[in-house]
Tab-separated table of C-alpha atoms in Angstrom:
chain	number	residue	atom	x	y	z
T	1	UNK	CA	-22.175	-32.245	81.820
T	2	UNK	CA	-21.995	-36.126	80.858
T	3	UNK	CA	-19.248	-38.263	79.445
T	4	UNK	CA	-19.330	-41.556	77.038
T	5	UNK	CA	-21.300	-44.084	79.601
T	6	UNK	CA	-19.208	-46.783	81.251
T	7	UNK	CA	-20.204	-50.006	82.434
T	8	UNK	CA	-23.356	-50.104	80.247
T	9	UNK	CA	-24.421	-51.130	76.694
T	10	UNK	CA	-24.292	-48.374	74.126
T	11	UNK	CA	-27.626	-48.279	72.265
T	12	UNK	CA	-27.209	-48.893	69.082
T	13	UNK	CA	-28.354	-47.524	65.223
T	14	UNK	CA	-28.362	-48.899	61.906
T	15	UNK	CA	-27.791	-46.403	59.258
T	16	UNK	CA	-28.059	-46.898	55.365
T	17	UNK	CA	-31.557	-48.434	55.439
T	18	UNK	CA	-32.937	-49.192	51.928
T	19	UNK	CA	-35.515	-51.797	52.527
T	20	UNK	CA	-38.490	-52.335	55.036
T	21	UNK	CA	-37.625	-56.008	56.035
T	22	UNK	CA	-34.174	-54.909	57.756
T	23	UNK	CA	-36.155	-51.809	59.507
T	24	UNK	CA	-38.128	-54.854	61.060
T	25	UNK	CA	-34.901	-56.282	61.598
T	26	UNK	CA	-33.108	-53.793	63.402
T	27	UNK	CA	-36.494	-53.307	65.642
T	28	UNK	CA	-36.640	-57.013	66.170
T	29	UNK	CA	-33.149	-56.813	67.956
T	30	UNK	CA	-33.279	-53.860	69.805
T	31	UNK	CA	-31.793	-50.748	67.558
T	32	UNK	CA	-32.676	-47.053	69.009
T	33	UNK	CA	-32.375	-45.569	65.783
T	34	UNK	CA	-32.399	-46.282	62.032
T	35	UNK	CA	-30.959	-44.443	59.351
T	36	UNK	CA	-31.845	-43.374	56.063
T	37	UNK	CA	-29.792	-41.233	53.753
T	38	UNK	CA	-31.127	-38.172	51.189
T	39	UNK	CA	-27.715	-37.696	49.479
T	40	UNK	CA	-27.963	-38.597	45.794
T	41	UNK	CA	-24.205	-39.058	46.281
T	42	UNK	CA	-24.300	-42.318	48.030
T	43	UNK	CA	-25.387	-45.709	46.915
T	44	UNK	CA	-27.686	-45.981	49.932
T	45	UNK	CA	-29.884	-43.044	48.831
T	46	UNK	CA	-33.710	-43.299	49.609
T	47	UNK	CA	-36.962	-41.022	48.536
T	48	UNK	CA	-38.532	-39.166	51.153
T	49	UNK	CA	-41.767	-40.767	49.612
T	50	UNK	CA	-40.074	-44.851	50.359
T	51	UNK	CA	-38.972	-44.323	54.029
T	52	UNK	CA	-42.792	-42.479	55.023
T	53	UNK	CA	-44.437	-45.250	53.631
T	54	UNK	CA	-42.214	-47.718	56.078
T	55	UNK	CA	-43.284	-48.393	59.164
T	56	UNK	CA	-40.384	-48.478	62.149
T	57	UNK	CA	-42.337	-49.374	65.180
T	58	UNK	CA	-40.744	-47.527	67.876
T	59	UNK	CA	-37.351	-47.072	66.819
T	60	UNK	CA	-36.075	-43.115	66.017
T	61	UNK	CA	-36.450	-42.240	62.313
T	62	UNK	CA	-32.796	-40.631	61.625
T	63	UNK	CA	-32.481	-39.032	58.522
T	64	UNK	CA	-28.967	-38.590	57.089
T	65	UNK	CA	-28.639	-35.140	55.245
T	66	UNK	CA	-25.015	-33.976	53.487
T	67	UNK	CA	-26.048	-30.821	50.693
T	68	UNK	CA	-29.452	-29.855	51.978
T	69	UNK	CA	-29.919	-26.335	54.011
T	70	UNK	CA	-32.405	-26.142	56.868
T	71	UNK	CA	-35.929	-25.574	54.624
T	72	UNK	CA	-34.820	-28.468	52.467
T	73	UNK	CA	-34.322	-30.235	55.365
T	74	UNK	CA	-37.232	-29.653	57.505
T	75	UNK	CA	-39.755	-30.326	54.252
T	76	UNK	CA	-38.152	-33.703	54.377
T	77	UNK	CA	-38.379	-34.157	57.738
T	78	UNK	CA	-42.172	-33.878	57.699
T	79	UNK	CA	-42.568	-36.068	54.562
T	80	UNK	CA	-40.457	-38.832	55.640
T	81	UNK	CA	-41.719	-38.762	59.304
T	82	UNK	CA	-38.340	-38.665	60.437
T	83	UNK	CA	-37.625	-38.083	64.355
T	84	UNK	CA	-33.905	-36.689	63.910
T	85	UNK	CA	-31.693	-35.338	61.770
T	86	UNK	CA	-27.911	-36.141	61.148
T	87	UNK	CA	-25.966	-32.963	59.629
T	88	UNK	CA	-23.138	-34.791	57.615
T	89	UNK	CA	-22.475	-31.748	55.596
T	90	UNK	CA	-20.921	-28.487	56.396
T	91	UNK	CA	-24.381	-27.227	57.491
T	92	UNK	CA	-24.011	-23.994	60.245
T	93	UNK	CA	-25.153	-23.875	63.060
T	94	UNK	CA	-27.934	-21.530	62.491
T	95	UNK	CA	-29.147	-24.181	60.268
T	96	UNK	CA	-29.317	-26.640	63.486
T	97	UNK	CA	-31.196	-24.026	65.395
T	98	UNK	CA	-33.859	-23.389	62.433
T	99	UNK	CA	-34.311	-27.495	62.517
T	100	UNK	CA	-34.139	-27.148	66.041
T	101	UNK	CA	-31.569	-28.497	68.346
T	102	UNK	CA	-33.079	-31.176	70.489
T	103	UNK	CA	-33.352	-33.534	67.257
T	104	UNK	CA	-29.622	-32.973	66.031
T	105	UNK	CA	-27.116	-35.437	65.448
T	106	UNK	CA	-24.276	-33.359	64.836
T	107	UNK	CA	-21.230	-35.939	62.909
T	108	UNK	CA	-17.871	-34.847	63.600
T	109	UNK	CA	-14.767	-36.016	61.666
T	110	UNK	CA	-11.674	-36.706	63.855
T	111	UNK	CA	-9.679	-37.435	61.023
T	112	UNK	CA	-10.231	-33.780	59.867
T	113	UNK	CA	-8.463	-32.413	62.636
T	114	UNK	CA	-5.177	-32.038	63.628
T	115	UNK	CA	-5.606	-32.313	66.953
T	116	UNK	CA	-7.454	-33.761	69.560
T	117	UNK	CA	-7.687	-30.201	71.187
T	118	UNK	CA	-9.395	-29.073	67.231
T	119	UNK	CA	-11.650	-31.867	67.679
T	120	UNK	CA	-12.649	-30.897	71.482
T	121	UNK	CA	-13.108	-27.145	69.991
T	122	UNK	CA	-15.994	-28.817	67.560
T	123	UNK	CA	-17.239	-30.774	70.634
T	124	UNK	CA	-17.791	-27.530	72.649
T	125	UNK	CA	-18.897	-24.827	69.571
T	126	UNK	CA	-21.764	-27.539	68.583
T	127	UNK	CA	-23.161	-28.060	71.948
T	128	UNK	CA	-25.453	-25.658	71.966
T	129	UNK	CA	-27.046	-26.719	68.764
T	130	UNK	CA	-27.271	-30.669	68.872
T	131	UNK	CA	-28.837	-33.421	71.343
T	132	UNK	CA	-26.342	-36.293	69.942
T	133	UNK	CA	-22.838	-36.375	68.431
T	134	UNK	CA	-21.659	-39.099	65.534
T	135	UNK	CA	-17.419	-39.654	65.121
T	136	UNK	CA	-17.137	-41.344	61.804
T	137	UNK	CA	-13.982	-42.101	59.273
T	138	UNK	CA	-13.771	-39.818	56.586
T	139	UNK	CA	-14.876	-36.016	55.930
T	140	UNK	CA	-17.137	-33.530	55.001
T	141	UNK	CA	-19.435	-34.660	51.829
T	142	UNK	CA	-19.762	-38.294	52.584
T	143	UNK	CA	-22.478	-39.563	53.697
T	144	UNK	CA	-20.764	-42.749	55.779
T	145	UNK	CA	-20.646	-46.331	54.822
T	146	UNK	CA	-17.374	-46.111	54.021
T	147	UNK	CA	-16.061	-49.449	55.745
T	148	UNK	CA	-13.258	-47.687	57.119
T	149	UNK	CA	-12.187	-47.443	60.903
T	150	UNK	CA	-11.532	-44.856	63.174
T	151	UNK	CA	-8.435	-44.736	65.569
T	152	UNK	CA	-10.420	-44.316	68.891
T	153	UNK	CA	-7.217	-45.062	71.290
T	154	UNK	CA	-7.465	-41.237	71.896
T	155	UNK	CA	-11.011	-40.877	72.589
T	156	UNK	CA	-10.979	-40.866	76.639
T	157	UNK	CA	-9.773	-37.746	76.861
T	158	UNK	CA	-12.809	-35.710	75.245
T	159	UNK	CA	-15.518	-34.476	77.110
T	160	UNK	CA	-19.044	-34.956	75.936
T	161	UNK	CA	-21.627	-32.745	76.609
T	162	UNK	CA	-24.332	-34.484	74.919
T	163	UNK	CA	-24.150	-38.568	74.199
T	164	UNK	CA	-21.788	-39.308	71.630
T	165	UNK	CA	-22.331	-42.281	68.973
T	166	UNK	CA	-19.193	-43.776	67.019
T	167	UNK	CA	-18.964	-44.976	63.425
T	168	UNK	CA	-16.997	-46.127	60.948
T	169	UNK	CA	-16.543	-49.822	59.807
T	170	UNK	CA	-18.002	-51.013	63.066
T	171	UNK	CA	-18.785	-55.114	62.393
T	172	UNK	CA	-19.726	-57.901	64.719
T	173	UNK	CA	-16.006	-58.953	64.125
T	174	UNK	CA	-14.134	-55.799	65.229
T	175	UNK	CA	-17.088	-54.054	67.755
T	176	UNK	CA	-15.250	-55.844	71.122
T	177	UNK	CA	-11.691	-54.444	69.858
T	178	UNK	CA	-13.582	-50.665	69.810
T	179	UNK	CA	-15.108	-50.825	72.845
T	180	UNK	CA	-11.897	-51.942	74.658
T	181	UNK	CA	-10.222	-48.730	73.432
T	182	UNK	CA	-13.269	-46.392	73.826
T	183	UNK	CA	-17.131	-46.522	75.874
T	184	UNK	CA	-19.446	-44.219	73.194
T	185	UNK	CA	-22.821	-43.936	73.659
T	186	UNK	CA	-23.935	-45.695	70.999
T	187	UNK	CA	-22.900	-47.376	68.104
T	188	UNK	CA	-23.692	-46.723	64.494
T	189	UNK	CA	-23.492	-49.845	62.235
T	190	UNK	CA	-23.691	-49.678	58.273
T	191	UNK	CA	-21.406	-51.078	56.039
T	192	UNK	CA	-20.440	-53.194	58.377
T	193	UNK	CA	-23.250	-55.505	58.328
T	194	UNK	CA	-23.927	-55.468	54.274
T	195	UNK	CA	-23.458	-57.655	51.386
T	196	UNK	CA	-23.108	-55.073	48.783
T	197	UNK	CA	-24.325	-51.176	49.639
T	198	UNK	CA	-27.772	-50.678	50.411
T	199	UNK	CA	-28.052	-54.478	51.259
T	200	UNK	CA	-28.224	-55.283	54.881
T	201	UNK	CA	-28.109	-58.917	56.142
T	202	UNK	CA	-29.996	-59.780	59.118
T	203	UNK	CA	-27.397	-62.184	60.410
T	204	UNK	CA	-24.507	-60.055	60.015
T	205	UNK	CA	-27.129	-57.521	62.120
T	206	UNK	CA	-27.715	-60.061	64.794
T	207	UNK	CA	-23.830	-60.703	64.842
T	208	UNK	CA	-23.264	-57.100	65.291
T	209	UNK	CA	-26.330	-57.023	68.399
T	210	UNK	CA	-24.788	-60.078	69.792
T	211	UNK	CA	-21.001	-58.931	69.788
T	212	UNK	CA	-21.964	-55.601	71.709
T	213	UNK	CA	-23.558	-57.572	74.107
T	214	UNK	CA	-21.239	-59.601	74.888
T	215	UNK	CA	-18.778	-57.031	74.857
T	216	UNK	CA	-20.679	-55.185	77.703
């Protein structure tokens, strides 16, 4: 079994991509993943058809799913290219298996809970059925990008067994203060680094690069 890493940089992911030029951003300084999102719910939503025709070097293509079932799911997943899939909804997890476990990012909502030991219960039922886990602000039916921040003081005491990537509000300005309290995995930036929804800027992405390696 493995914990939250210590003493080494989390990778990191930019979710709510809408445009090519900050894909070639977030490749340019280092991301493991990008996100898009196929929820017509959230001001960040892309076509299936836009994010295949964009080209993301080497970085993971993470799709961000919160209604869709596993067929849904999977037909996008081949259209779109995509490398992972982030369950965001209250999909089961017979739906993970059919998509197929070792390309799950399974988001959990502390905030839901009402109590760490509830949240350490998710941990363990969805470890079977997902490679990564996302803690993000808010609950079930939102697809992130919220801008709000999570109360990770707590987070030490969970156990892991896959690597776990936190969320919510996550800036260049407040990433240091989150990694004091907590050592994920990774780190999942979105609204964070935008002008308006949808609208990345590529300094407030460097920022964000720069602060978690300095933080490290």
């Amino acid at each position: 079994m493995t914990t939250s890493t210590t003493n080494k940089t989390p990778f990191i992911k930019v979710c709510g991509q809408t445009h090519p030029s900050t894909v070639d951003c977030a490749a340019a300084y280092g991301a493991r993943f990008v996100g898009f999102i196929f929820h017509q719910g959230s001001p960040r939503s892309v076509s299936p058809e836009m994010v295949a025709s964009i080209n993301s070097a080497n970085v993971g293509r993470v799709g961000v799913f919160v209604r869709q079932g596993a067929d849904e799911i999977l037909s996008i997943v081949k259209q779109a290219r995509l490398d992972f899939v982030q369950l965001h909804g209250k999909q089961t997890r017979e739906d993970a298996a059919l998509i197929g476990p070792q390309r799950i990012i399974r988001v959990l909502w502390p905030e839901h809970c009402e109590s760490l030991a509830e949240l350490q219960q998710q941990i363990d039922d969805w470890a079977p059925y997902c490679a990564y886990y996302l803690l993000d602000a808010g609950r079930y039916g939102q697809a992130g990008g919220l801008g709000r921040r999570l109360d990770v003081s707590a987070f030490g005491k969970l156990r892991f067994p896959h690597p776990w990537i936190l969320a919510g509000g996550l800036s260049g300005d407040n990433v240091a203060e989150a990694l004091s309290q907590c050592s994920p995995d990774g780190l999942d930036f979105n609204s964070g680094i935008e002008i308006a929804p949808g609208i990345k800027m590529p300094d407030r992405m460097l920022a964000a690069f720069t602060a978690v390696s300095h933080a490290c």
